[in-house]
PDB file of C-alpha atoms in Angstrom:
ATOM      1  CA  UNK A  16     -16.802  -4.720 -11.205  1.00 93.00           C
ATOM      2  CA  UNK A  17     -20.449  -5.120 -12.130  1.00 96.00           C
ATOM      3  CA  UNK A  18     -22.109  -2.020 -13.746  1.00 96.00           C
ATOM      4  CA  UNK A  19     -25.497  -1.846 -14.798  1.00 96.00           C
ATOM      5  CA  UNK A  20     -26.965   1.402 -16.624  1.00 96.00           C
ATOM      6  CA  UNK A  21     -30.857   0.891 -16.573  1.00 96.00           C
ATOM      7  CA  UNK A  22     -33.479   3.703 -17.020  1.00 97.00           C
ATOM      8  CA  UNK A  23     -32.245   6.902 -14.727  1.00 98.00           C
ATOM      9  CA  UNK A  24     -29.783   4.626 -12.601  1.00 98.00           C
ATOM     10  CA  UNK A  25     -26.094   3.726 -13.268  1.00 98.00           C
ATOM     11  CA  UNK A  26     -25.166   1.241 -10.684  1.00 98.00           C
ATOM     12  CA  UNK A  27     -21.594  -0.355  -9.768  1.00 98.00           C
ATOM     13  CA  UNK A  28     -20.377  -2.894  -7.450  1.00 98.00           C
ATOM     14  CA  UNK A  29     -16.795  -3.847  -6.733  1.00 98.00           C
ATOM     15  CA  UNK A  30     -14.610  -5.662  -3.723  1.00 98.00           C
ATOM     16  CA  UNK A  31     -11.753  -4.226  -3.007  1.00 98.00           C
ATOM     17  CA  UNK A  32      -8.854  -6.103  -0.743  1.00 98.00           C
ATOM     18  CA  UNK A  33      -8.999  -3.493   1.938  1.00 98.00           C
ATOM     19  CA  UNK A  34     -10.760  -3.275   5.373  1.00 98.00           C
ATOM     20  CA  UNK A  35     -14.058  -1.334   5.206  1.00 98.00           C
ATOM     21  CA  UNK A  36     -12.881   1.510   7.090  1.00 98.00           C
ATOM     22  CA  UNK A  37      -9.846   2.335   4.978  1.00 98.00           C
ATOM     23  CA  UNK A  38     -12.056   2.015   1.773  1.00 98.00           C
ATOM     24  CA  UNK A  39     -14.430   4.490   3.620  1.00 98.00           C
ATOM     25  CA  UNK A  40     -11.549   6.670   4.086  1.00 98.00           C
ATOM     26  CA  UNK A  41     -10.687   6.979   0.508  1.00 98.00           C
ATOM     27  CA  UNK A  42     -13.724   8.357  -0.295  1.00 98.00           C
ATOM     28  CA  UNK A  43     -13.800  10.932   2.469  1.00 98.00           C
ATOM     29  CA  UNK A  44     -10.409  12.424   2.830  1.00 97.00           C
ATOM     30  CA  UNK A  45      -8.666  14.690   0.712  1.00 95.00           C
ATOM     31  CA  UNK A  46      -5.644  13.388   0.876  1.00 94.00           C
ATOM     32  CA  UNK A  47      -6.726   9.815  -0.261  1.00 97.00           C
ATOM     33  CA  UNK A  48      -8.665  10.967  -3.095  1.00 97.00           C
ATOM     34  CA  UNK A  49      -5.926  13.230  -4.582  1.00 96.00           C
ATOM     35  CA  UNK A  50      -4.285   9.942  -5.291  1.00 97.00           C
ATOM     36  CA  UNK A  51      -6.756   7.940  -7.006  1.00 98.00           C
ATOM     37  CA  UNK A  52     -10.204  10.189  -8.224  1.00 97.00           C
ATOM     38  CA  UNK A  53     -10.179  10.526 -11.939  1.00 96.00           C
ATOM     39  CA  UNK A  54      -9.364   8.063 -15.020  1.00 96.00           C
ATOM     40  CA  UNK A  55      -5.930   7.170 -15.865  1.00 96.00           C
ATOM     41  CA  UNK A  56      -3.647  10.192 -17.097  1.00 97.00           C
ATOM     42  CA  UNK A  57      -5.665  12.525 -15.248  1.00 97.00           C
ATOM     43  CA  UNK A  58      -4.607  14.160 -11.960  1.00 97.00           C
ATOM     44  CA  UNK A  59      -6.602  16.238  -9.114  1.00 96.00           C
ATOM     45  CA  UNK A  60      -4.650  19.659  -8.763  1.00 96.00           C
ATOM     46  CA  UNK A  61      -7.784  21.143  -7.059  1.00 96.00           C
ATOM     47  CA  UNK A  62      -9.425  19.041  -3.926  1.00 96.00           C
ATOM     48  CA  UNK A  63     -10.988  21.553  -1.515  1.00 97.00           C
ATOM     49  CA  UNK A  64     -13.058  19.138   0.699  1.00 98.00           C
ATOM     50  CA  UNK A  65     -15.431  19.591   3.666  1.00 98.00           C
ATOM     51  CA  UNK A  66     -17.013  16.295   4.297  1.00 98.00           C
ATOM     52  CA  UNK A  67     -20.104  16.511   6.301  1.00 98.00           C
ATOM     53  CA  UNK A  68     -23.802  16.422   5.867  1.00 98.00           C
ATOM     54  CA  UNK A  69     -24.092  19.898   3.924  1.00 98.00           C
ATOM     55  CA  UNK A  70     -20.570  20.156   3.142  1.00 98.00           C
ATOM     56  CA  UNK A  71     -19.335  20.092  -0.639  1.00 98.00           C
ATOM     57  CA  UNK A  72     -16.249  18.702  -2.475  1.00 98.00           C
ATOM     58  CA  UNK A  73     -14.944  21.122  -5.203  1.00 98.00           C
ATOM     59  CA  UNK A  74     -12.417  19.746  -7.610  1.00 98.00           C
ATOM     60  CA  UNK A  75     -10.477  19.869 -10.614  1.00 98.00           C
ATOM     61  CA  UNK A  76      -9.255  17.005 -12.830  1.00 97.00           C
ATOM     62  CA  UNK A  77      -6.796  17.803 -15.130  1.00 97.00           C
ATOM     63  CA  UNK A  78      -5.669  15.381 -18.213  1.00 97.00           C
ATOM     64  CA  UNK A  79      -1.729  15.144 -18.079  1.00 97.00           C
ATOM     65  CA  UNK A  80      -1.347  12.498 -20.572  1.00 97.00           C
ATOM     66  CA  UNK A  81      -0.200  13.864 -24.131  1.00 96.00           C
ATOM     67  CA  UNK A  82      -1.744  10.258 -25.531  1.00 97.00           C
ATOM     68  CA  UNK A  83      -5.152  11.446 -24.570  1.00 94.00           C
ATOM     69  CA  UNK A  84      -5.056  13.674 -27.988  1.00 93.00           C
ATOM     70  CA  UNK A  85      -7.584  16.732 -27.647  1.00 93.00           C
ATOM     71  CA  UNK A  86      -7.949  15.920 -23.685  1.00 93.00           C
ATOM     72  CA  UNK A  87      -4.475  16.860 -22.626  1.00 97.00           C
ATOM     73  CA  UNK A  88      -4.522  19.945 -20.439  1.00 96.00           C
ATOM     74  CA  UNK A  89      -8.099  19.563 -20.410  1.00 95.00           C
ATOM     75  CA  UNK A  90      -9.568  20.413 -16.892  1.00 96.00           C
ATOM     76  CA  UNK A  91     -12.875  19.248 -15.777  1.00 95.00           C
ATOM     77  CA  UNK A  92     -14.395  20.758 -12.621  1.00 97.00           C
ATOM     78  CA  UNK A  93     -17.199  19.159 -10.188  1.00 97.00           C
ATOM     79  CA  UNK A  94     -18.654  19.559  -7.296  1.00 98.00           C
ATOM     80  CA  UNK A  95     -20.438  17.385  -4.757  1.00 98.00           C
ATOM     81  CA  UNK A  96     -22.646  18.399  -1.885  1.00 98.00           C
ATOM     82  CA  UNK A  97     -23.036  15.611   0.893  1.00 98.00           C
ATOM     83  CA  UNK A  98     -26.644  15.095   2.170  1.00 98.00           C
ATOM     84  CA  UNK A  99     -26.174  12.040   4.589  1.00 98.00           C
ATOM     85  CA  UNK A 100     -23.014  10.189   5.716  1.00 98.00           C
ATOM     86  CA  UNK A 101     -22.912   7.158   8.093  1.00 98.00           C
ATOM     87  CA  UNK A 102     -19.334   6.657   9.148  1.00 98.00           C
ATOM     88  CA  UNK A 103     -18.141   3.579   7.280  1.00 98.00           C
ATOM     89  CA  UNK A 104     -21.381   2.508   5.722  1.00 98.00           C
ATOM     90  CA  UNK A 105     -23.026   5.077   3.426  1.00 98.00           C
ATOM     91  CA  UNK A 106     -22.446   8.615   1.799  1.00 98.00           C
ATOM     92  CA  UNK A 107     -24.916  10.381  -0.296  1.00 98.00           C
ATOM     93  CA  UNK A 108     -24.058  13.053  -2.301  1.00 98.00           C
ATOM     94  CA  UNK A 109     -25.469  15.182  -5.342  1.00 98.00           C
ATOM     95  CA  UNK A 110     -22.895  15.517  -7.762  1.00 97.00           C
ATOM     96  CA  UNK A 111     -22.605  18.045 -11.058  1.00 97.00           C
ATOM     97  CA  UNK A 112     -20.162  19.705 -13.167  1.00 96.00           C
ATOM     98  CA  UNK A 113     -19.367  22.918 -12.246  1.00 98.00           C
ATOM     99  CA  UNK A 114     -17.001  25.825 -13.013  1.00 97.00           C
ATOM    100  CA  UNK A 115     -13.646  26.827 -11.163  1.00 97.00           C
ATOM    101  CA  UNK A 116     -16.098  29.129  -8.659  1.00 97.00           C
ATOM    102  CA  UNK A 117     -18.192  25.796  -8.139  1.00 97.00           C
ATOM    103  CA  UNK A 118     -21.322  27.214 -10.162  1.00 97.00           C
ATOM    104  CA  UNK A 119     -23.256  24.199 -11.241  1.00 96.00           C
ATOM    105  CA  UNK A 120     -22.811  23.644 -15.211  1.00 94.00           C
ATOM    106  CA  UNK A 121     -26.470  23.493 -16.791  1.00 91.00           C
ATOM    107  CA  UNK A 122     -24.768  21.996 -19.888  1.00 92.00           C
ATOM    108  CA  UNK A 123     -24.367  18.469 -18.381  1.00 93.00           C
ATOM    109  CA  UNK A 124     -26.682  16.730 -16.199  1.00 95.00           C
ATOM    110  CA  UNK A 125     -26.319  16.316 -12.136  1.00 96.00           C
ATOM    111  CA  UNK A 126     -26.755  12.922 -10.387  1.00 98.00           C
ATOM    112  CA  UNK A 127     -27.532  11.680  -6.856  1.00 98.00           C
ATOM    113  CA  UNK A 128     -25.049   9.090  -5.497  1.00 98.00           C
ATOM    114  CA  UNK A 129     -25.581   6.442  -2.820  1.00 98.00           C
ATOM    115  CA  UNK A 130     -22.333   4.872  -1.919  1.00 98.00           C
ATOM    116  CA  UNK A 131     -22.499   1.869   0.588  1.00 98.00           C
ATOM    117  CA  UNK A 132     -19.713  -0.143   1.947  1.00 98.00           C
ATOM    118  CA  UNK A 133     -19.834  -3.681   3.350  1.00 98.00           C
ATOM    119  CA  UNK A 134     -17.568  -6.011   4.937  1.00 98.00           C
ATOM    120  CA  UNK A 135     -17.360  -8.908   2.683  1.00 98.00           C
ATOM    121  CA  UNK A 136     -15.167 -12.130   3.182  1.00 97.00           C
ATOM    122  CA  UNK A 137     -12.307 -10.096   4.553  1.00 96.00           C
ATOM    123  CA  UNK A 138     -12.793  -7.390   1.933  1.00 98.00           C
ATOM    124  CA  UNK A 139     -14.859  -4.243   1.482  1.00 98.00           C
ATOM    125  CA  UNK A 140     -17.799  -4.199  -0.854  1.00 98.00           C
ATOM    126  CA  UNK A 141     -18.955  -1.050  -2.493  1.00 98.00           C
ATOM    127  CA  UNK A 142     -21.968  -0.737  -3.930  1.00 98.00           C
ATOM    128  CA  UNK A 143     -22.760   2.606  -5.677  1.00 98.00           C
ATOM    129  CA  UNK A 144     -26.159   3.759  -7.358  1.00 98.00           C
ATOM    130  CA  UNK A 145     -26.269   6.833  -9.320  1.00 98.00           C
ATOM    131  CA  UNK A 146     -29.788   8.086 -10.161  1.00 98.00           C
ATOM    132  CA  UNK A 147     -30.347  10.852 -12.897  1.00 98.00           C
ATOM    133  CA  UNK A 148     -33.126  12.886 -13.823  1.00 97.00           C
ATOM    134  CA  UNK A 149     -33.888  11.161 -16.892  1.00 97.00           C
ATOM    135  CA  UNK A 150     -33.034   8.174 -18.810  1.00 97.00           C
ATOM    136  CA  UNK A 151     -31.694  10.684 -21.615  1.00 97.00           C
ATOM    137  CA  UNK A 152     -29.535  12.315 -18.970  1.00 96.00           C
ATOM    138  CA  UNK A 153     -27.913   8.938 -18.000  1.00 97.00           C
ATOM    139  CA  UNK A 154     -27.614   8.304 -22.006  1.00 96.00           C
ATOM    140  CA  UNK A 155     -25.449  11.668 -22.035  1.00 95.00           C
ATOM    141  CA  UNK A 156     -22.888  10.899 -19.370  1.00 95.00           C
ATOM    142  CA  UNK A 157     -22.352   7.306 -20.883  1.00 96.00           C
ATOM    143  CA  UNK A 158     -21.928   8.768 -24.372  1.00 95.00           C
ATOM    144  CA  UNK A 159     -19.158  10.970 -22.617  1.00 92.00           C
ATOM    145  CA  UNK A 160     -17.268   7.764 -21.698  1.00 92.00           C
ATOM    146  CA  UNK A 161     -18.330   7.564 -17.965  1.00 93.00           C
ATOM    147  CA  UNK A 162     -18.386   3.693 -18.020  1.00 94.00           C
ATOM    148  CA  UNK A 163     -14.553   3.759 -18.803  1.00 94.00           C
ATOM    149  CA  UNK A 164     -13.681   6.670 -16.834  1.00 94.00           C
ATOM    150  CA  UNK A 165     -15.374   5.097 -13.567  1.00 96.00           C
ATOM    151  CA  UNK A 166     -13.816   1.847 -14.387  1.00 97.00           C
ATOM    152  CA  UNK A 167     -10.418   3.365 -14.592  1.00 97.00           C
ATOM    153  CA  UNK A 168     -10.911   5.466 -11.323  1.00 97.00           C
ATOM    154  CA  UNK A 169     -12.084   2.630  -9.257  1.00 98.00           C
ATOM    155  CA  UNK A 170      -8.893   0.542 -10.894  1.00 98.00           C
ATOM    156  CA  UNK A 171      -6.825   3.439  -9.541  1.00 98.00           C
ATOM    157  CA  UNK A 172      -9.056   3.270  -5.990  1.00 98.00           C
ATOM    158  CA  UNK A 173      -8.029  -0.558  -5.714  1.00 98.00           C
ATOM    159  CA  UNK A 174      -4.184   0.516  -6.626  1.00 98.00           C
ATOM    160  CA  UNK A 175      -4.145   2.885  -3.953  1.00 98.00           C
ATOM    161  CA  UNK A 176      -5.663   0.972  -1.387  1.00 98.00           C
ATOM    162  CA  UNK A 177      -2.802  -1.579  -1.601  1.00 98.00           C
ATOM    163  CA  UNK A 178      -0.031   0.737  -1.460  1.00 98.00           C
ATOM    164  CA  UNK A 179      -1.087   2.349   1.692  1.00 97.00           C
ATOM    165  CA  UNK A 180      -1.767  -0.955   3.646  1.00 92.00           C
TER     166      UNK A 180
END
């Protein structure tokens, strides 16, 4: 996986050994998301998805791994608001930390993510570009361990894709 953090942008690129249609479904269907979203040792006990422009995804990640110390039992709520969807090709959404009711947290920065899906030598390349309001906002989430978390999350996605083919 290629990762680049520069200025206000956090970009990732990874090739998944699965058809583009399936990879897109993994990002757009609740039954897939619950199987891979979040870093290792975390589950997705809440995943309310309305996948359409103007729709939302309200979710809760919960740490179930006692080896993760202070994170064990911790819940992290988030909400995505979908702005643009091109079936099989692109998803654009605003993402923010939230509370259990879906209210945006002002404590942590929000972001705008564009996911693009490409056929690549019989596999699928996913390119993600996430824009933060400021370089400081990006630094805040990087300092929270976002790079490790998203790497583990996409590793889990690759494993999930292999298990459903």
